[in-house]
Amino acid sequence: MELLKKKILENGKALNSEVLLVDSFLNHQVDVELMNEIGKEFARLFKDAGITKVVTIESSGIAPATMTALHMGVPMVILKKSKSAILSEDVIQTEVFSFTKRTSYQLTLKGKFIEKGDKVLLIDDFLAQGEAAFGGANIIKRAGGEVAGIGAVISKNFQPGMKRLRDAGYRVESLAPVSHMDENVIEFEDDDE
Ligand code: 5GP
């Protein structure tokens, strides 16, 4: 997605070869016009996938997932990162390790928000190691849903997440596949990869 790549090059910052800072438009301050275009693009890419729900992980996935759900005309569900204090039978949890934060968290869903037969599009801001996406997919499947697609706003394809997910059989689309980074250097893969 050219608009997004342009924004990343102009306003993003590669801190080093691993971490990309996009807090001026994606995960701290939010460029809502850009989120709208991102939502439109995900809706276009997955229009034939029969999606019934968009699911995301709090908090940085919420903005792009909301716009995607709006353009697809389906509900959006947020997977929480906090351990629910009011655990009930209906709560599904899985542990996810975050390499960026060097800590684990309990991804949590109230089961009733995903129904048997739901075809889910899982949206997140970044795809890196794939831990968050695998955790999300695990919860969606345990709730009875099918993971019909995974959408990353930005994927760092030099890290293993994209390959791991595709090898596991998931359809994964990235709007900005980064092939290489270094301090103040950001390179993208060719458009149709
Ligand atoms: P994964 O589980 O695929 O390793 O990482 C996905 C999560 O880590 C994303 O939801 C995102 O919050 C965070 N993340 C991974 N890499 C980056 C990065 O380079 N920059 C930022 N801002 N977040 C990242």
PDB file of C-alpha atoms and ligand atoms in Angstrom:
ATOM      1  CA  MET A   1       0.000   0.000   0.000  1.00  0.00           C
ATOM      2  CA  GLU A   2       1.903   2.991  -1.346  1.00  0.00           C
ATOM      3  CA  LEU A   3       0.286   5.631   0.898  1.00  0.00           C
ATOM      4  CA  LEU A   4       1.264   3.660   3.998  1.00  0.00           C
ATOM      5  CA  LYS A   5       4.809   2.991   2.809  1.00  0.00           C
ATOM      6  CA  LYS A   6       5.245   6.713   2.074  1.00  0.00           C
ATOM      7  CA  LYS A   7       4.014   7.553   5.577  1.00  0.00           C
ATOM      8  CA  ILE A   8       6.406   5.021   7.131  1.00  0.00           C
ATOM      9  CA  LEU A   9       9.354   6.440   5.189  1.00  0.00           C
ATOM     10  CA  GLU A  10       8.429  10.031   6.046  1.00  0.00           C
ATOM     11  CA  ASN A  11       7.270   9.641   9.647  1.00  0.00           C
ATOM     12  CA  GLY A  12       8.479   6.259  10.882  1.00  0.00           C
ATOM     13  CA  LYS A  13      11.858   5.720  12.469  1.00  0.00           C
ATOM     14  CA  ALA A  14      13.945   2.568  12.492  1.00  0.00           C
ATOM     15  CA  LEU A  15      15.552   2.606  15.930  1.00  0.00           C
ATOM     16  CA  ASN A  16      17.861  -0.258  14.967  1.00  0.00           C
ATOM     17  CA  SER A  17      17.686  -3.372  12.765  1.00  0.00           C
ATOM     18  CA  GLU A  18      14.746  -4.769  14.796  1.00  0.00           C
ATOM     19  CA  VAL A  19      12.386  -2.049  16.046  1.00  0.00           C
ATOM     20  CA  LEU A  20      10.348   0.376  13.956  1.00  0.00           C
ATOM     21  CA  LEU A  21       8.786   3.385  15.648  1.00  0.00           C
ATOM     22  CA  VAL A  22       5.468   4.486  14.166  1.00  0.00           C
ATOM     23  CA  ASP A  23       3.965   6.234  17.165  1.00  0.00           C
ATOM     24  CA  SER A  24       3.296   9.506  15.323  1.00  0.00           C
ATOM     25  CA  PHE A  25       0.575   7.909  13.139  1.00  0.00           C
ATOM     26  CA  LEU A  26      -0.239   4.321  14.151  1.00  0.00           C
ATOM     27  CA  ASN A  27       0.089   3.391  17.793  1.00  0.00           C
ATOM     28  CA  HIS A  28       0.210   6.516  19.916  1.00  0.00           C
ATOM     29  CA  GLN A  29      -1.014   9.443  17.841  1.00  0.00           C
ATOM     30  CA  VAL A  30      -3.329   8.025  15.182  1.00  0.00           C
ATOM     31  CA  ASP A  31      -3.735   9.308  11.608  1.00  0.00           C
ATOM     32  CA  VAL A  32      -7.422   8.520  11.204  1.00  0.00           C
ATOM     33  CA  GLU A  33      -7.530   9.290   7.476  1.00  0.00           C
ATOM     34  CA  LEU A  34      -4.725   6.781   6.968  1.00  0.00           C
ATOM     35  CA  MET A  35      -6.555   4.246   9.194  1.00  0.00           C
ATOM     36  CA  ASN A  36      -9.604   4.685   6.981  1.00  0.00           C
ATOM     37  CA  GLU A  37      -7.531   3.894   3.877  1.00  0.00           C
ATOM     38  CA  ILE A  38      -5.977   0.894   5.668  1.00  0.00           C
ATOM     39  CA  GLY A  39      -9.460  -0.380   6.537  1.00  0.00           C
ATOM     40  CA  LYS A  40     -10.555   0.027   2.921  1.00  0.00           C
ATOM     41  CA  GLU A  41      -7.509  -1.893   1.689  1.00  0.00           C
ATOM     42  CA  PHE A  42      -7.973  -4.827   4.095  1.00  0.00           C
ATOM     43  CA  ALA A  43     -11.679  -4.930   3.166  1.00  0.00           C
ATOM     44  CA  ARG A  44     -10.709  -5.066  -0.531  1.00  0.00           C
ATOM     45  CA  LEU A  45      -8.082  -7.785  -0.022  1.00  0.00           C
ATOM     46  CA  PHE A  46     -10.408 -10.042   2.005  1.00  0.00           C
ATOM     47  CA  LYS A  47     -13.701  -9.226   0.249  1.00  0.00           C
ATOM     48  CA  ASP A  48     -14.185 -12.786  -1.013  1.00  0.00           C
ATOM     49  CA  ALA A  49     -13.211 -14.524   2.245  1.00  0.00           C
ATOM     50  CA  GLY A  50     -16.721 -14.512   3.733  1.00  0.00           C
ATOM     51  CA  ILE A  51     -15.558 -12.636   6.849  1.00  0.00           C
ATOM     52  CA  THR A  52     -18.177 -12.370   9.617  1.00  0.00           C
ATOM     53  CA  LYS A  53     -15.991 -10.741  12.289  1.00  0.00           C
ATOM     54  CA  VAL A  54     -12.810  -8.721  12.580  1.00  0.00           C
ATOM     55  CA  VAL A  55     -10.718  -9.537  15.661  1.00  0.00           C
ATOM     56  CA  THR A  56      -7.758  -7.577  16.980  1.00  0.00           C
ATOM     57  CA  ILE A  57      -5.393  -7.357  19.935  1.00  0.00           C
ATOM     58  CA  GLU A  58      -5.466  -4.324  22.213  1.00  0.00           C
ATOM     59  CA  SER A  59      -4.382  -1.654  21.938  1.00  0.00           C
ATOM     60  CA  SER A  60      -2.542  -0.833  18.735  1.00  0.00           C
ATOM     61  CA  GLY A  61      -4.655  -3.063  16.527  1.00  0.00           C
ATOM     62  CA  ILE A  62      -7.899  -1.338  17.473  1.00  0.00           C
ATOM     63  CA  ALA A  63      -7.704   1.635  15.092  1.00  0.00           C
ATOM     64  CA  PRO A  64      -6.975  -0.316  11.871  1.00  0.00           C
ATOM     65  CA  ALA A  65      -9.334  -3.142  12.901  1.00  0.00           C
ATOM     66  CA  THR A  66     -12.195  -0.716  13.560  1.00  0.00           C
ATOM     67  CA  MET A  67     -11.866   0.801  10.098  1.00  0.00           C
ATOM     68  CA  THR A  68     -11.582  -2.638   8.505  1.00  0.00           C
ATOM     69  CA  ALA A  69     -14.753  -3.813  10.258  1.00  0.00           C
ATOM     70  CA  LEU A  70     -16.542  -0.627   9.204  1.00  0.00           C
ATOM     71  CA  HIS A  71     -15.655  -1.176   5.545  1.00  0.00           C
ATOM     72  CA  MET A  72     -16.577  -4.879   5.727  1.00  0.00           C
ATOM     73  CA  GLY A  73     -19.839  -4.203   7.542  1.00  0.00           C
ATOM     74  CA  VAL A  74     -19.106  -6.689  10.355  1.00  0.00           C
ATOM     75  CA  PRO A  75     -18.522  -6.409  14.133  1.00  0.00           C
ATOM     76  CA  MET A  76     -15.057  -5.957  15.648  1.00  0.00           C
ATOM     77  CA  VAL A  77     -13.885  -7.854  18.725  1.00  0.00           C
ATOM     78  CA  ILE A  78     -10.887  -6.917  20.905  1.00  0.00           C
ATOM     79  CA  LEU A  79      -8.680  -9.560  22.504  1.00  0.00           C
ATOM     80  CA  LYS A  80      -7.648  -8.156  25.878  1.00  0.00           C
ATOM     81  CA  LYS A  81      -4.109  -8.367  27.186  1.00  0.00           C
ATOM     82  CA  SER A  82      -5.028  -8.186  30.845  1.00  0.00           C
ATOM     83  CA  LYS A  83      -5.796 -11.102  33.112  1.00  0.00           C
ATOM     84  CA  SER A  84      -9.505 -10.746  33.722  1.00  0.00           C
ATOM     85  CA  ALA A  85     -10.277 -10.264  37.404  1.00  0.00           C
ATOM     86  CA  ILE A  86     -13.757 -11.621  36.856  1.00  0.00           C
ATOM     87  CA  LEU A  87     -12.844 -14.968  35.347  1.00  0.00           C
ATOM     88  CA  SER A  88     -15.874 -16.973  34.354  1.00  0.00           C
ATOM     89  CA  GLU A  89     -16.382 -20.227  32.498  1.00  0.00           C
ATOM     90  CA  ASP A  90     -16.876 -18.286  29.325  1.00  0.00           C
ATOM     91  CA  VAL A  91     -13.381 -16.775  29.305  1.00  0.00           C
ATOM     92  CA  ILE A  92     -10.751 -18.172  26.931  1.00  0.00           C
ATOM     93  CA  GLN A  93      -7.105 -17.325  27.582  1.00  0.00           C
ATOM     94  CA  THR A  94      -3.710 -18.099  26.141  1.00  0.00           C
ATOM     95  CA  GLU A  95      -0.252 -16.917  27.096  1.00  0.00           C
ATOM     96  CA  VAL A  96       1.654 -14.823  24.577  1.00  0.00           C
ATOM     97  CA  PHE A  97       5.297 -13.803  24.826  1.00  0.00           C
ATOM     98  CA  SER A  98       6.097 -10.327  23.573  1.00  0.00           C
ATOM     99  CA  PHE A  99       9.619 -10.028  22.214  1.00  0.00           C
ATOM    100  CA  THR A 100       9.350  -6.235  22.031  1.00  0.00           C
ATOM    101  CA  LYS A 101       8.351  -5.941  25.700  1.00  0.00           C
ATOM    102  CA  ARG A 102      10.301  -9.029  26.868  1.00  0.00           C
ATOM    103  CA  THR A 103       7.333 -10.164  28.896  1.00  0.00           C
ATOM    104  CA  SER A 104       4.335 -12.510  28.686  1.00  0.00           C
ATOM    105  CA  TYR A 105       0.680 -11.596  28.889  1.00  0.00           C
ATOM    106  CA  GLN A 106      -2.618 -13.466  28.962  1.00  0.00           C
ATOM    107  CA  LEU A 107      -4.583 -12.869  25.778  1.00  0.00           C
ATOM    108  CA  THR A 108      -8.221 -12.997  26.832  1.00  0.00           C
ATOM    109  CA  LEU A 109     -11.585 -13.340  25.094  1.00  0.00           C
ATOM    110  CA  LYS A 110     -15.091 -13.617  26.444  1.00  0.00           C
ATOM    111  CA  GLY A 111     -16.092 -16.641  24.388  1.00  0.00           C
ATOM    112  CA  LYS A 112     -19.573 -15.453  23.475  1.00  0.00           C
ATOM    113  CA  PHE A 113     -18.156 -12.769  21.192  1.00  0.00           C
ATOM    114  CA  ILE A 114     -16.968 -15.371  18.708  1.00  0.00           C
ATOM    115  CA  GLU A 115     -19.531 -17.925  17.637  1.00  0.00           C
ATOM    116  CA  LYS A 116     -19.187 -21.324  16.085  1.00  0.00           C
ATOM    117  CA  GLY A 117     -19.013 -20.801  12.338  1.00  0.00           C
ATOM    118  CA  ASP A 118     -17.616 -17.277  12.524  1.00  0.00           C
ATOM    119  CA  LYS A 119     -15.086 -16.573   9.780  1.00  0.00           C
ATOM    120  CA  VAL A 120     -12.584 -14.288  11.403  1.00  0.00           C
ATOM    121  CA  LEU A 121     -10.134 -11.778  10.003  1.00  0.00           C
ATOM    122  CA  LEU A 122      -7.387 -11.178  12.589  1.00  0.00           C
ATOM    123  CA  ILE A 123      -5.834  -7.703  12.289  1.00  0.00           C
ATOM    124  CA  ASP A 124      -2.782  -6.382  14.125  1.00  0.00           C
ATOM    125  CA  ASP A 125      -0.491  -3.381  13.777  1.00  0.00           C
ATOM    126  CA  PHE A 126       2.753  -5.383  13.482  1.00  0.00           C
ATOM    127  CA  LEU A 127       3.760  -8.892  12.536  1.00  0.00           C
ATOM    128  CA  ALA A 128       7.222  -9.749  13.881  1.00  0.00           C
ATOM    129  CA  GLN A 129       7.836 -13.162  15.488  1.00  0.00           C
ATOM    130  CA  GLY A 130       4.205 -14.162  15.015  1.00  0.00           C
ATOM    131  CA  GLU A 131       3.567 -14.882  18.702  1.00  0.00           C
ATOM    132  CA  ALA A 132       0.642 -12.457  19.005  1.00  0.00           C
ATOM    133  CA  ALA A 133      -0.978 -13.766  15.797  1.00  0.00           C
ATOM    134  CA  PHE A 134      -0.577 -17.425  16.809  1.00  0.00           C
ATOM    135  CA  GLY A 135      -2.054 -16.596  20.232  1.00  0.00           C
ATOM    136  CA  GLY A 136      -4.989 -14.797  18.627  1.00  0.00           C
ATOM    137  CA  ALA A 137      -5.576 -17.657  16.184  1.00  0.00           C
ATOM    138  CA  ASN A 138      -5.470 -20.174  19.039  1.00  0.00           C
ATOM    139  CA  ILE A 139      -8.192 -18.284  20.947  1.00  0.00           C
ATOM    140  CA  ILE A 140     -10.383 -17.785  17.862  1.00  0.00           C
ATOM    141  CA  LYS A 141     -10.279 -21.520  17.091  1.00  0.00           C
ATOM    142  CA  ARG A 142     -10.980 -22.533  20.686  1.00  0.00           C
ATOM    143  CA  ALA A 143     -14.032 -20.243  20.632  1.00  0.00           C
ATOM    144  CA  GLY A 144     -15.319 -22.132  17.572  1.00  0.00           C
ATOM    145  CA  GLY A 145     -14.310 -19.640  14.907  1.00  0.00           C
ATOM    146  CA  GLU A 146     -12.276 -20.149  11.767  1.00  0.00           C
ATOM    147  CA  VAL A 147      -9.262 -17.935  11.049  1.00  0.00           C
ATOM    148  CA  ALA A 148     -10.081 -16.979   7.462  1.00  0.00           C
ATOM    149  CA  GLY A 149      -7.290 -14.428   7.213  1.00  0.00           C
ATOM    150  CA  ILE A 150      -4.626 -12.486   9.037  1.00  0.00           C
ATOM    151  CA  GLY A 151      -3.840  -8.874   8.183  1.00  0.00           C
ATOM    152  CA  ALA A 152      -0.766  -6.992   9.383  1.00  0.00           C
ATOM    153  CA  VAL A 153      -0.524  -3.259   8.837  1.00  0.00           C
ATOM    154  CA  ILE A 154       3.273  -3.635   8.896  1.00  0.00           C
ATOM    155  CA  SER A 155       5.182  -6.917   8.740  1.00  0.00           C
ATOM    156  CA  LYS A 156       8.883  -7.222   9.356  1.00  0.00           C
ATOM    157  CA  ASN A 157       9.452 -10.065   6.935  1.00  0.00           C
ATOM    158  CA  PHE A 158      13.083 -10.502   7.949  1.00  0.00           C
ATOM    159  CA  GLN A 159      11.705 -11.813  11.251  1.00  0.00           C
ATOM    160  CA  PRO A 160      10.071 -15.263  11.306  1.00  0.00           C
ATOM    161  CA  GLY A 161       6.359 -14.453  11.905  1.00  0.00           C
ATOM    162  CA  MET A 162       5.189 -14.160   8.287  1.00  0.00           C
ATOM    163  CA  LYS A 163       6.809 -17.452   7.225  1.00  0.00           C
ATOM    164  CA  ARG A 164       5.666 -19.300  10.355  1.00  0.00           C
ATOM    165  CA  LEU A 165       2.041 -18.258   9.813  1.00  0.00           C
ATOM    166  CA  ARG A 166       2.044 -19.053   6.086  1.00  0.00           C
ATOM    167  CA  ASP A 167       3.737 -22.402   6.756  1.00  0.00           C
ATOM    168  CA  ALA A 168       0.928 -23.130   9.230  1.00  0.00           C
ATOM    169  CA  GLY A 169      -1.544 -22.605   6.370  1.00  0.00           C
ATOM    170  CA  TYR A 170      -2.882 -19.152   7.171  1.00  0.00           C
ATOM    171  CA  ARG A 171      -3.614 -16.569   4.517  1.00  0.00           C
ATOM    172  CA  VAL A 172      -1.580 -13.549   5.612  1.00  0.00           C
ATOM    173  CA  GLU A 173      -1.631 -10.128   3.964  1.00  0.00           C
ATOM    174  CA  SER A 174       0.693  -7.289   4.882  1.00  0.00           C
ATOM    175  CA  LEU A 175       0.113  -3.710   3.736  1.00  0.00           C
ATOM    176  CA  ALA A 176       3.759  -2.785   4.278  1.00  0.00           C
ATOM    177  CA  PRO A 177       6.166  -5.736   4.140  1.00  0.00           C
ATOM    178  CA  VAL A 178       9.551  -4.549   5.389  1.00  0.00           C
ATOM    179  CA  SER A 179      12.464  -6.541   4.002  1.00  0.00           C
ATOM    180  CA  HIS A 180      15.336  -4.845   5.811  1.00  0.00           C
ATOM    181  CA  MET A 181      15.933  -2.268   8.518  1.00  0.00           C
ATOM    182  CA  ASP A 182      18.833  -0.561  10.126  1.00  0.00           C
ATOM    183  CA  GLU A 183      19.221   2.647  12.084  1.00  0.00           C
ATOM    184  CA  ASN A 184      17.329   5.169   9.913  1.00  0.00           C
ATOM    185  CA  VAL A 185      17.038   2.686   7.008  1.00  0.00           C
ATOM    186  CA  ILE A 186      13.720   1.086   6.000  1.00  0.00           C
ATOM    187  CA  GLU A 187      13.357  -1.061   2.862  1.00  0.00           C
ATOM    188  CA  PHE A 188      10.191  -2.747   1.571  1.00  0.00           C
ATOM    189  CA  GLU A 189       9.672  -5.922  -0.401  1.00  0.00           C
ATOM    190  CA  ASP A 190       8.329  -5.641  -3.917  1.00  0.00           C
ATOM    191  CA  ASP A 191       4.657  -4.738  -4.069  1.00  0.00           C
ATOM    192  CA  ASP A 192       3.063  -8.045  -4.918  1.00  0.00           C
ATOM    193  CA  GLU A 193       5.108 -10.182  -2.537  1.00  0.00           C
TER     194      GLU A 193
HETATM  195  P1  5GP B   1       5.004 -10.627  17.387  1.00  0.00           P
HETATM  196  O1  5GP B   1       4.132 -11.320  18.384  1.00  0.00           O
HETATM  197  O2  5GP B   1       4.622 -10.915  15.952  1.00  0.00           O
HETATM  198  O3  5GP B   1       6.466 -10.819  17.658  1.00  0.00           O
HETATM  199  O4  5GP B   1       4.823  -9.076  17.613  1.00  0.00           O
HETATM  200  C1  5GP B   1       3.607  -8.452  17.393  1.00  0.00           C
HETATM  201  C2  5GP B   1       3.373  -7.351  18.386  1.00  0.00           C
HETATM  202  O5  5GP B   1       4.585  -6.771  18.875  1.00  0.00           O
HETATM  203  C3  5GP B   1       2.591  -6.239  17.732  1.00  0.00           C
HETATM  204  O6  5GP B   1       1.280  -6.294  18.205  1.00  0.00           O
HETATM  205  C4  5GP B   1       3.283  -4.967  18.167  1.00  0.00           C
HETATM  206  O7  5GP B   1       2.553  -4.385  19.213  1.00  0.00           O
HETATM  207  C5  5GP B   1       4.616  -5.363  18.692  1.00  0.00           C
HETATM  208  N1  5GP B   1       5.737  -5.077  17.772  1.00  0.00           N
HETATM  209  C6  5GP B   1       6.533  -5.990  17.165  1.00  0.00           C
HETATM  210  N2  5GP B   1       7.504  -5.390  16.469  1.00  0.00           N
HETATM  211  C7  5GP B   1       7.317  -4.057  16.608  1.00  0.00           C
HETATM  212  C8  5GP B   1       8.015  -2.903  16.089  1.00  0.00           C
HETATM  213  O8  5GP B   1       9.026  -2.958  15.357  1.00  0.00           O
HETATM  214  N3  5GP B   1       7.515  -1.686  16.446  1.00  0.00           N
HETATM  215  C9  5GP B   1       6.423  -1.553  17.252  1.00  0.00           C
HETATM  216  N4  5GP B   1       6.006  -0.312  17.506  1.00  0.00           N
HETATM  217  N5  5GP B   1       5.743  -2.620  17.752  1.00  0.00           N
HETATM  218  C10 5GP B   1       6.191  -3.863  17.436  1.00  0.00           C
END
